[in-house]
Amino acid sequence: MTSREKLLKKFNEEYNRLNDGQRKAVDQIEGPVMVIAGPGTGKTQILSVRIGKILLETDVLPSNILCLTYTDAGVMAMRKRLLTMIGADAYSVNIHSFHSFCNMVIQHNRNLFHTRDLQAINELEQTEALMQLIDGFETDNPLKRYKMDAYFEASNLRDLFSNMKREGWAQDYLLKKIDDYVTHIIPDTFYNKIKAKKGIHELTVDGKKELEKMEKLKAAVQAFPAYQQILKERHRYDFDDMITWVIAAFEKDADLLASYQEQYQYFLVDEYQDTSGAQNKLVELLVSYWQDQSPNLFVVGDDDQSIYRFQGANMENMRMLTAKYADLVKVVLTNNYRSVQPILDAAHSLIGKNKQRLCNDDNSLKKILSSSHPVLKDMRIEPVVRNVTNEFEENILIAEEIKALIEEGVPPGKIAVIYREHKCGDELQKFLQLQNVPYYTRKSINLLKNHFIKQLITYLNYVVAENEQSFSGEHFLFEMMHYEFNRVPAIKVAAISNEVYLNVRNNKKDVPKTIREYLTVMVANEKQKLFSGDTVTDDLVRLGTNIEELITASRNKPLLNWFECLFNNAGILEWIMQQPDKAWLMQLLNGFFDFVQDECRRNPDLNLQGFCKQISLLEQNGISVPLVQTSGNERGVNLLTCHGSKGLEYTYVFFISCSSNLWEGKRKNSQGYRLPPNVFTAETPEEKEEELRRLFFVAVTRAEKHLYISYPVMS
């Protein structure tokens, strides 16, 4: 059997499994197509089958197909699915995230992009660049501050510049929009009506405040080129730059754009509701060659599951696509193969309250999901909504019910607990542990806030302090002596501290007057002074020896070697191996050492003092050193946030902490720059509520059979 015959056989098997809506999407291989795929409607399947149909019915090669998706995980899932259908040819189909596609374009055209010496910027370097930018502001700049926090505007500038890149807004474009708003809209909207009757044209108080905001915004936009120049001088770029660079190159170099337009003849975009303005602009440029003939553009998305606005996602792209192509074929997938009908009905009654939906723009689109799973479609298991007195009672209830399900034979991995914020899951974990219920959760933590890592940082601060001035780090050393891995009893620390204190108070001669001196004497004499017990003495001798070695090594060894001395000679590794949670402690240690390695790679001359300053800057600016913490058993009950649950499904879903104070309480007024309404419609309270409703919709549609929604009456 030839490879084409194998493809045809596999294609027919998959194609025959499709429903009418899916077949319509697959069969329309020419021209623009938008598939609105609700939860559980099999969108991944139609993407792979459609690629198979293109390869079977046209002369194009796998390399002539470009498939773009939102995340690297989406790339892997799509290629894995495609492998089962077309085999090795799946590796020839160009499947990319937007960033990886732009990176490929840059790498293949280094002579045009001049990026050979550039490195991706991290958050700390970005903060330092913004501080340098602010330091360079003229004295009359409205963003310049002299009192309180001089760098107050840094985070606002970072968010603005990121939005400019994500949305593809050029500086000139924004400045023109601001000037138009200030010249025409503000005077008409915020004029003083009482004084106007007297012929006096004056702004109201709100109008003057609005004008002041626009002056700040204008100054911030004008600072954008200077910020980009600082990045260039530092040989750094951020990931948003990659997309803007490629867009600029395509717009400037017609031959470069044409080379990719000639290569790619079919375009598929997954999770289209999550694309940003710049990502959408990239797609528009790639398909622009066929504008008069209608491009072979196939997009899949669901406006009801657009939940990443905070990352630049904009569901308006789906609306604009319908306006752009008159011959756009719209396919709505309504056959749900995941959930029982009562859950789908509840989800529909929820999301139906949203006004910003494609089906409200086009009455021909019907988005009522129908349970179509052969086993589930006739089941009438109603979702359960219940209130509890408080979160404590809720956690007890959930833990007991989950334990009962497992005792009945339900696999823990088929159960999920979904919540708005990780802190809700953190509390529940304690109750699951009491019930001996296995669970699994993943979340990102900040290494710098971990207790164990803080202890290591204290060692750093102590050595730096001693290098700057001998015996100036005594408060650090006193704390270090209490650390568990140093094995010094607290009573021994108290006795040493008391003796040193008395020596200082009584001004005794030839006796240690600091803890460091005391330990040095112990190392020299190798004998106990206050208590008997060789073990205690040995631990104190080891501590004293170790700190002297670390102080000496900090001036003679590279930073990475110094950390190796810390981990090995201080007895930290030995202590970790004896702990019940040694796997987690090793993960913390490795994560911290990876961070040190990254910083040394960026700055080969980095020393201990410089590294401590970097940590201080990170802490001052609230910048995290992230580490993904996995807790529990992978086969246990799944604990995850609403955002983390997207794309997943479970037989039993417990949706907890669904009270308004936990959901709506998170909505805060932005402290950043507000763009004028002629650029981007500011998110109104109603739109924020619709965003939350979409997030709620995503969570409830993870359930296959059983959905339990609970909320505490009291916090």
XYZ file of C-alpha atoms in Angstrom:
715
model
C 0.000 0.000 0.000
C 1.468 3.358 -1.064
C 1.716 6.293 1.315
C -1.099 8.042 -0.560
C -3.322 4.960 -0.250
C -2.597 4.822 3.489
C -3.477 8.508 3.785
C -6.706 7.972 1.858
C -7.685 5.026 4.079
C -6.976 6.920 7.295
C -8.665 10.049 5.961
C -11.839 8.152 5.051
C -11.967 6.599 8.519
C -11.687 9.997 10.200
C -13.918 11.764 7.673
C -16.742 9.262 8.156
C -16.744 10.032 11.876
C -17.497 13.716 11.262
C -20.951 15.207 11.723
C -22.589 17.464 9.129
C -21.177 20.694 10.551
C -17.655 19.309 10.768
C -17.869 17.970 7.204
C -18.971 21.363 5.929
C -15.901 22.944 7.538
C -13.565 20.282 6.140
C -15.048 20.262 2.618
C -14.706 24.035 2.143
C -10.972 24.015 1.387
C -11.001 27.093 -0.876
C -11.620 30.665 0.241
C -12.017 32.174 3.720
C -13.738 30.034 6.364
C -14.499 30.792 10.001
C -15.452 27.894 12.261
C -17.109 28.844 15.543
C -16.355 25.802 17.670
C -17.981 25.682 21.080
C -16.607 23.566 23.924
C -16.385 19.844 23.224
C -17.272 20.133 19.535
C -14.113 18.498 18.148
C -12.217 21.413 16.616
C -8.813 19.666 16.799
C -10.237 16.812 14.761
C -11.470 19.025 11.924
C -8.118 20.839 11.674
C -6.240 17.581 11.075
C -8.885 16.119 8.736
C -8.955 19.351 6.732
C -5.187 19.226 6.244
C -5.580 15.632 5.058
C -8.259 16.692 2.559
C -6.062 19.502 1.213
C -3.201 17.056 0.626
C -5.502 14.543 -1.070
C -7.478 16.894 -3.317
C -4.858 19.472 -4.325
C -1.326 19.467 -5.671
C 0.170 21.292 -2.700
C 2.898 19.775 -0.573
C 2.714 19.539 3.231
C 5.278 22.364 3.363
C 2.802 24.646 1.542
C 0.460 24.609 4.541
C 0.919 27.009 7.464
C -0.927 26.386 10.703
C -0.695 28.982 13.488
C -1.895 28.557 17.044
C -1.771 30.414 20.340
C 0.611 28.285 22.424
C 3.463 25.811 22.081
C 1.240 23.220 23.779
C -1.297 23.742 20.989
C 1.443 23.137 18.413
C 2.374 19.815 20.009
C -1.255 18.671 20.266
C -1.958 19.500 16.635
C 1.147 17.774 15.301
C 0.455 14.701 17.420
C -3.065 14.482 15.997
C -1.783 14.992 12.463
C 0.833 12.260 12.879
C -1.891 9.669 13.411
C -3.456 10.656 10.092
C -0.698 11.462 7.603
C 2.340 9.928 9.297
C 5.801 11.419 8.754
C 4.414 14.122 6.432
C 3.068 15.786 9.578
C 6.615 16.997 10.270
C 6.633 18.824 6.922
C 3.458 20.776 7.666
C 4.445 24.147 9.129
C 2.780 24.215 12.550
C 3.866 27.142 14.712
C 2.866 29.401 17.525
C 2.923 33.026 16.353
C 6.175 33.666 18.197
C 7.927 30.552 16.900
C 6.886 31.421 13.328
C 8.325 34.930 13.664
C 11.471 33.520 15.229
C 11.853 31.199 12.235
C 11.493 34.136 9.814
C 14.121 36.091 11.764
C 16.556 33.157 11.927
C 16.219 32.507 8.179
C 16.834 36.184 7.358
C 19.456 37.299 9.879
C 20.976 39.682 7.352
C 17.727 41.677 7.363
C 17.017 41.664 11.086
C 20.534 42.108 12.542
C 19.668 40.107 15.662
C 22.771 37.941 15.943
C 24.027 39.589 19.147
C 20.628 40.089 20.796
C 19.268 38.184 23.794
C 15.699 37.955 25.071
C 15.187 40.409 27.904
C 14.037 39.282 31.343
C 11.805 41.228 33.726
C 14.676 42.606 35.789
C 16.546 43.876 32.739
C 13.322 45.411 31.467
C 12.845 47.212 34.780
C 16.430 48.503 34.656
C 15.862 49.731 31.091
C 12.694 51.554 32.165
C 14.537 53.126 35.109
C 17.238 54.334 32.712
C 14.516 55.764 30.470
C 12.900 57.644 33.376
C 16.285 58.959 34.554
C 16.701 60.526 31.115
C 13.406 62.452 31.171
C 13.669 66.248 31.020
C 12.650 68.182 34.135
C 9.418 69.411 32.488
C 8.297 65.925 31.459
C 4.884 65.223 33.094
C 6.108 61.703 33.922
C 9.085 62.979 35.930
C 8.690 62.619 39.696
C 10.910 64.003 42.424
C 8.956 63.040 45.518
C 7.941 59.601 46.716
C 8.676 56.909 44.114
C 10.797 58.338 41.306
C 10.125 55.237 39.192
C 6.376 55.099 39.787
C 5.656 55.240 36.045
C 7.873 52.241 35.203
C 5.113 49.617 35.351
C 2.686 51.883 33.472
C 5.252 52.461 30.724
C 5.975 48.734 30.518
C 2.278 47.923 30.055
C 1.800 50.674 27.468
C 4.823 49.638 25.387
C 3.714 46.017 25.544
C 0.217 46.968 24.349
C 1.680 49.048 21.515
C 3.658 46.033 20.328
C 0.875 43.495 20.797
C -1.671 45.622 18.986
C 0.730 46.872 16.329
C 0.142 50.529 17.189
C 2.800 52.809 15.721
C 3.880 55.879 17.691
C 2.627 58.305 15.020
C -0.748 56.573 14.916
C -1.280 56.920 18.669
C -0.067 60.523 18.793
C -2.512 61.492 16.036
C -5.389 59.789 17.849
C -4.483 61.571 21.093
C -4.309 64.960 19.338
C -7.677 64.348 17.648
C -9.236 63.451 20.983
C -7.768 66.493 22.741
C -8.669 68.894 19.915
C -12.154 67.723 19.010
C -13.697 65.301 21.481
C -12.659 66.657 24.895
C -13.873 70.246 24.215
C -17.230 68.921 22.955
C -17.711 66.400 25.752
C -16.297 68.122 28.833
C -17.300 71.764 28.373
C -18.813 73.843 31.189
C -22.438 74.291 30.085
C -23.202 77.064 32.580
C -20.278 79.240 31.516
C -20.912 78.394 27.873
C -24.237 80.251 28.102
C -22.227 83.349 28.997
C -19.963 82.844 26.021
C -17.095 81.485 28.127
C -15.597 78.289 26.728
C -14.063 76.416 29.634
C -13.570 72.746 30.486
C -15.214 71.127 33.487
C -13.112 69.712 36.330
C -13.433 66.259 34.749
C -12.401 67.719 31.416
C -9.249 69.221 32.907
C -8.413 65.870 34.528
C -8.960 64.122 31.203
C -6.662 66.611 29.494
C -3.978 65.976 32.119
C -4.275 62.218 31.561
C -3.837 62.689 27.821
C -0.728 64.828 28.378
C 0.806 62.003 30.404
C -0.204 59.426 27.816
C 1.303 61.531 25.034
C 4.585 61.859 26.951
C 4.626 58.104 27.484
C 4.027 57.342 23.798
C 6.753 59.812 22.828
C 9.170 57.896 25.094
C 8.704 54.654 23.135
C 11.561 55.174 20.603
C 13.985 56.036 23.428
C 13.014 52.819 25.214
C 13.603 50.763 22.080
C 16.996 52.453 21.660
C 17.947 51.496 25.229
C 17.059 47.870 24.481
C 19.184 48.018 21.338
C 22.161 49.458 23.224
C 21.804 46.704 25.828
C 21.554 44.061 23.057
C 18.145 42.953 24.294
C 14.685 42.365 22.834
C 11.364 41.101 24.175
C 9.097 38.482 22.627
C 6.576 41.065 21.446
C 9.394 42.630 19.414
C 9.673 39.516 17.251
C 6.174 39.930 15.835
C 6.534 43.691 15.296
C 9.907 43.187 13.569
C 8.476 40.639 11.149
C 5.432 42.811 10.430
C 7.685 45.819 9.756
C 9.948 43.718 7.517
C 6.991 42.351 5.534
C 5.580 45.866 5.067
C 8.947 47.280 4.014
C 10.320 44.426 1.893
C 7.826 43.205 -0.709
C 10.208 40.478 -1.881
C 10.539 39.040 1.617
C 6.766 38.933 2.045
C 6.313 37.438 -1.430
C 8.745 34.617 -0.651
C 6.528 33.433 2.212
C 3.322 34.053 0.285
C 4.656 31.845 -2.502
C 5.560 29.102 -0.051
C 2.282 29.036 1.881
C -0.928 28.521 -0.060
C -3.213 27.359 2.739
C -3.482 29.045 6.135
C -5.081 27.650 9.278
C -5.336 29.605 12.549
C -6.443 27.895 15.762
C -7.786 29.654 18.902
C -8.481 32.704 16.757
C -10.381 34.425 19.572
C -7.100 34.627 21.505
C -5.087 36.469 18.830
C -3.828 39.996 19.478
C -3.948 42.900 17.041
C -0.324 42.352 15.950
C -0.851 38.610 15.445
C -3.928 39.319 13.356
C -1.955 41.879 11.308
C 0.661 39.207 10.607
C -2.014 36.875 9.239
C -3.479 39.689 7.116
C -0.084 40.369 5.545
C 0.526 36.708 4.741
C -2.839 36.322 2.984
C -2.816 39.780 1.342
C -1.528 38.372 -1.978
C -4.904 36.686 -2.533
C -7.129 39.547 -1.411
C -8.823 39.907 -4.807
C -9.328 36.159 -5.175
C -10.221 35.388 -1.534
C -7.414 33.732 0.440
C -7.482 30.120 1.576
C -7.750 31.182 5.194
C -9.326 28.854 7.746
C -9.766 30.133 11.309
C -11.203 28.280 14.290
C -12.293 29.938 17.499
C -15.070 30.564 19.972
C -15.966 34.079 21.021
C -17.611 32.658 24.149
C -14.247 31.284 25.312
C -12.177 34.456 24.855
C -10.615 34.705 28.336
C -7.119 36.104 27.743
C -7.780 39.820 27.332
C -5.128 40.497 30.011
C -2.559 38.968 27.614
C -3.664 41.081 24.651
C -6.239 38.665 23.224
C -8.997 40.445 21.342
C -12.190 38.697 20.237
C -12.882 41.716 18.000
C -10.636 39.999 15.435
C -13.423 37.483 14.823
C -15.894 40.299 14.240
C -13.536 42.143 11.907
C -12.997 39.010 9.835
C -16.711 38.785 9.075
C -16.655 42.407 7.892
C -13.470 41.969 5.840
C -14.560 39.068 3.621
C -17.998 39.211 2.049
C -17.674 35.596 0.887
C -16.620 34.314 4.307
C -18.148 30.908 4.999
C -19.276 30.630 8.625
C -19.680 27.229 10.222
C -21.034 26.850 13.750
C -20.303 23.540 15.471
C -23.051 22.745 17.966
C -22.680 18.987 18.484
C -21.069 18.632 21.894
C -19.378 15.297 22.618
C -18.361 16.084 26.185
C -21.287 16.958 28.434
C -24.817 15.919 29.324
C -27.556 18.252 28.065
C -28.525 19.809 31.438
C -24.961 21.094 31.867
C -25.025 22.550 28.343
C -28.407 24.165 29.018
C -27.089 25.775 32.203
C -24.004 27.021 30.355
C -26.191 28.463 27.582
C -28.436 30.318 30.033
C -25.285 31.855 31.514
C -23.442 32.911 28.354
C -26.686 33.995 26.689
C -26.678 37.052 28.953
C -23.598 38.391 27.134
C -24.218 40.999 24.455
C -20.806 40.738 22.792
C -21.426 37.524 20.874
C -21.133 36.775 17.173
C -24.610 35.260 17.147
C -25.990 38.637 18.278
C -24.317 40.281 15.276
C -25.634 37.674 12.837
C -29.035 36.131 13.532
C -28.279 33.256 11.152
C -25.718 31.904 13.625
C -27.234 29.562 16.194
C -24.977 28.626 19.103
C -27.149 26.277 21.123
C -25.019 23.263 22.030
C -26.566 19.820 21.773
C -25.287 16.778 23.679
C -24.226 14.268 21.016
C -22.093 11.747 22.855
C -23.681 8.308 22.268
C -23.595 7.480 25.984
C -24.257 10.914 27.493
C -26.861 12.425 25.172
C -29.875 10.810 26.875
C -28.710 11.353 30.460
C -30.573 13.981 32.475
C -28.122 14.666 35.306
C -28.844 18.184 36.527
C -26.030 20.422 37.767
C -26.178 21.147 41.495
C -25.866 24.684 42.876
C -25.570 25.028 46.646
C -24.534 27.549 49.249
C -22.505 26.885 52.371
C -21.952 28.969 55.471
C -18.286 29.741 54.831
C -15.179 28.519 53.023
C -14.241 26.226 55.921
C -17.544 24.368 55.630
C -17.202 24.281 51.842
C -13.773 22.647 52.012
C -14.987 20.002 54.485
C -17.990 19.230 52.274
C -15.945 18.929 49.066
C -13.238 16.781 50.674
C -15.798 14.375 52.165
C -17.764 14.066 48.913
C -14.625 13.415 46.878
C -13.501 10.780 49.369
C -16.912 9.081 49.072
C -16.692 9.066 45.255
C -13.250 7.454 45.338
C -14.502 4.829 47.798
C -17.305 4.078 45.317
C -14.688 3.348 42.659
C -14.428 6.649 40.773
C -10.799 7.140 39.600
C -9.382 10.292 41.273
C -8.107 11.527 37.892
C -11.719 11.767 36.660
C -12.482 14.357 39.336
C -11.574 18.054 39.187
C -11.941 20.962 41.568
C -11.944 24.286 39.722
C -11.616 27.717 41.308
C -10.928 31.349 40.441
C -7.657 31.737 42.367
C -4.937 29.361 43.532
C -5.432 30.364 47.170
C -8.776 28.520 47.166
C -7.014 25.322 46.118
C -4.272 25.829 48.704
C -6.848 25.741 51.488
C -8.641 22.713 50.053
C -5.395 20.711 49.875
C -5.188 20.636 53.679
C -8.640 19.069 53.949
C -7.921 16.524 51.206
C -4.764 15.500 53.061
C -6.783 14.934 56.245
C -9.084 12.619 54.268
C -6.105 10.864 52.615
C -7.434 11.889 49.203
C -4.713 11.948 46.501
C -4.610 15.185 44.519
C -2.547 16.849 41.821
C -1.953 20.524 41.172
C 0.468 22.741 39.284
C 1.073 26.405 39.952
C 3.792 28.967 39.485
C 5.461 30.237 42.654
C 8.013 32.976 43.275
C 11.286 31.357 44.382
C 12.313 34.499 46.232
C 9.335 34.149 48.590
C 10.036 30.531 49.475
C 11.247 30.058 53.070
C 14.131 27.736 52.157
C 15.393 30.003 49.352
C 15.159 33.001 51.688
C 17.572 31.172 53.998
C 20.058 30.744 51.149
C 19.718 34.446 50.312
C 20.549 35.272 53.948
C 23.876 33.482 53.435
C 24.507 35.718 50.413
C 23.660 38.876 52.336
C 25.908 37.836 55.212
C 28.981 37.225 53.040
C 28.441 40.503 51.141
C 28.090 42.419 54.428
C 31.278 40.858 55.847
C 33.169 41.702 52.672
C 32.094 45.322 52.896
C 32.875 45.650 56.621
C 34.008 42.887 58.934
C 31.529 41.879 61.654
C 28.742 44.012 60.107
C 26.632 40.953 59.264
C 26.155 39.641 62.803
C 22.344 39.864 62.589
C 22.460 37.601 59.515
C 24.793 35.117 61.232
C 22.561 34.946 64.312
C 19.646 34.021 62.039
C 21.746 31.494 60.059
C 22.678 29.608 63.231
C 18.983 28.769 63.721
C 18.589 27.146 60.291
C 17.682 23.482 60.503
C 20.426 22.348 58.127
C 23.065 23.830 60.475
C 21.838 21.505 63.264
C 22.634 23.944 66.088
C 20.124 23.754 68.983
C 18.410 27.039 69.797
C 19.631 26.866 73.410
C 23.210 26.722 72.145
C 22.634 29.785 69.945
C 21.179 31.621 72.949
C 24.159 30.704 75.133
C 26.706 31.868 72.548
C 24.815 35.118 71.946
C 24.564 35.781 75.655
C 28.281 35.170 76.208
C 29.201 37.494 73.345
C 26.807 40.128 74.718
C 28.368 39.931 78.197
C 31.855 40.142 76.724
C 30.910 43.361 74.960
C 29.037 44.829 77.931
C 31.829 44.102 80.384
C 34.492 45.120 77.869
C 36.542 42.007 78.557
C 39.960 41.677 77.023
C 41.071 38.889 74.675
C 37.631 37.280 74.391
C 35.298 37.068 71.341
C 32.950 40.037 71.068
C 31.129 38.865 67.935
C 29.553 35.544 66.985
C 31.949 35.235 64.058
C 34.935 35.636 66.404
C 33.420 33.100 68.773
C 33.062 30.530 65.979
C 36.591 31.284 64.798
C 37.936 30.521 68.278
C 35.982 27.254 68.310
C 37.439 26.288 64.962
C 40.931 27.106 66.204
C 40.598 25.286 69.517
C 38.305 22.501 68.318
C 36.866 22.138 71.765
C 33.614 22.830 73.511
C 33.369 25.878 75.744
C 29.910 25.915 77.302
C 28.357 22.472 76.935
C 29.582 18.946 76.413
C 28.645 16.941 73.349
C 30.861 16.314 70.380
C 27.988 16.517 67.871
C 27.112 20.063 68.867
C 30.753 21.096 68.789
C 31.267 19.497 65.387
C 28.282 21.359 63.947
C 29.509 24.687 65.298
C 33.015 23.993 64.022
C 31.603 23.122 60.617
C 29.497 26.299 60.561
C 32.475 28.442 61.565
C 34.730 26.765 59.003
C 32.105 27.076 56.308
C 31.432 30.784 56.679
C 35.148 31.594 56.575
C 35.508 29.479 53.418
C 32.519 31.231 51.821
C 33.877 34.697 52.641
C 37.262 33.788 51.152
C 35.722 32.056 48.119
C 33.539 35.090 47.328
C 36.716 37.011 46.445
C 38.499 34.212 44.635
C 35.960 32.007 42.869
C 33.437 32.619 40.075
C 29.861 33.026 41.267
C 28.720 29.570 40.130
C 31.595 27.880 41.962
C 30.788 29.899 45.078
C 27.236 28.525 45.048
C 28.577 24.990 44.682
C 30.631 25.605 47.837
C 27.513 26.833 49.619
C 25.391 23.831 48.649
C 28.054 21.206 49.356
C 30.146 22.516 52.243
C 27.321 23.971 54.326
C 25.728 20.540 54.630
C 22.645 21.677 52.703
C 22.603 18.776 50.221
C 23.247 16.259 52.987
C 20.364 17.703 55.013
C 17.992 17.708 52.014
C 18.574 13.997 51.402
C 17.337 13.263 54.927
C 14.067 15.213 54.587
C 10.670 13.639 53.741
C 10.041 16.352 51.105
C 13.527 16.026 49.596
C 12.168 15.947 46.010
C 10.542 19.371 46.451
C 13.589 20.820 48.229
C 15.837 19.603 45.391
C 13.445 21.157 42.873
C 13.748 24.452 44.747
C 17.543 24.206 44.909
C 17.837 23.342 41.206
C 15.419 26.113 40.269
C 17.453 28.660 42.214
C 20.735 27.426 40.728
C 19.201 27.606 37.221
C 18.356 31.239 37.975
C 21.973 31.895 39.039
C 23.239 30.229 35.845
C 20.928 32.364 33.693
C 22.175 35.542 35.338
C 25.818 34.472 34.901
C 25.154 33.679 31.257
C 23.780 37.176 30.738
C 26.621 38.781 32.672
C 29.759 36.578 32.839
C 31.452 39.093 35.177
C 28.652 38.976 37.747
C 29.928 38.677 41.325
C 28.191 37.972 44.617
C 27.648 41.625 45.464
C 26.126 42.334 42.040
C 23.909 39.276 42.317
C 22.608 40.427 45.711
C 21.774 43.821 44.217
C 19.818 42.075 41.470
C 17.808 40.109 44.014
C 17.113 43.319 45.920
C 15.878 44.973 42.714
C 13.647 42.003 41.951
C 12.086 42.192 45.404
C 11.664 45.974 45.324
C 9.868 45.829 41.967
C 7.743 42.797 42.775
C 9.370 40.712 40.025
C 9.009 36.982 40.417
C 11.599 34.276 39.809
C 9.044 31.675 38.714
C 9.118 27.975 39.414
C 6.303 25.578 38.552
C 5.373 23.717 41.711
C 3.760 20.340 41.202
C 2.102 18.857 44.253
C 0.657 15.412 44.761
C 0.108 12.448 42.473
C -0.526 12.898 38.736
C -3.324 10.336 39.018
C -4.945 12.231 41.872
C -7.876 14.627 41.969
C -7.104 17.615 39.723
C -7.007 21.024 41.413
C -6.836 23.868 38.909
C -7.895 27.425 38.110
C -10.532 28.387 35.549
C -7.838 29.545 33.118
C -5.847 26.349 33.660
C -8.900 24.175 32.991
C -9.453 25.387 29.420
C -9.386 22.503 26.941
C -9.725 19.808 29.631
C -12.655 17.598 30.668
C -13.647 15.574 33.740
C -16.506 13.283 34.751
C -16.995 15.120 38.054
C -16.374 18.851 38.425
C -16.609 20.708 41.728
C -16.647 24.433 40.968
C -15.958 26.128 44.305
C -15.790 29.617 45.838
C -18.236 31.052 43.306
C -19.242 34.050 45.425
C -19.347 37.560 44.008
C -16.717 38.897 46.418
C -14.169 36.327 45.169
C -15.017 36.959 41.515
C -16.024 40.566 41.159
C -13.729 41.604 44.005
C -10.727 41.025 41.758
C -11.818 43.739 39.368
C -9.726 46.790 40.068
C -9.421 50.081 38.296
C -6.282 50.171 36.213
C -3.602 52.553 37.456
C -2.035 52.686 33.990
C -2.564 54.997 31.048
C -6.087 55.053 29.650
C -6.170 55.207 25.887
C -8.594 57.615 24.205
C -11.854 56.060 22.987
C -10.955 56.693 19.329
C -8.087 54.193 19.655
C -9.474 51.379 21.695
C -12.781 51.135 23.469
C -11.976 51.126 27.157
C -13.279 48.089 28.989
C -16.528 49.129 30.631
C -17.870 47.490 33.803
C -20.349 45.620 31.591
C -17.536 44.289 29.385
C -15.548 43.213 32.439
C -18.614 41.338 33.638
C -18.938 39.631 30.257
C -15.282 38.581 30.459
C -15.941 37.006 33.867
C -19.041 35.312 32.493
C -16.971 33.778 29.679
C -14.464 32.510 32.249
C -17.314 30.995 34.273
C -18.656 29.428 31.058
C -15.281 27.804 30.362
C -15.199 26.304 33.863
C -18.702 24.792 33.853
C -18.265 23.271 30.376
C -15.356 21.128 31.625
C -17.884 18.766 33.255
C -18.991 15.617 31.442
C -21.690 14.242 33.765
C -21.668 15.823 37.202
C -21.298 19.521 37.995
C -21.402 20.880 41.543
C -21.265 24.657 41.947
C -20.856 25.987 45.482
C -20.407 29.366 47.108
C -19.875 30.504 50.701
C -22.454 32.942 52.054
C -19.897 34.491 54.412
C -16.228 35.109 53.711
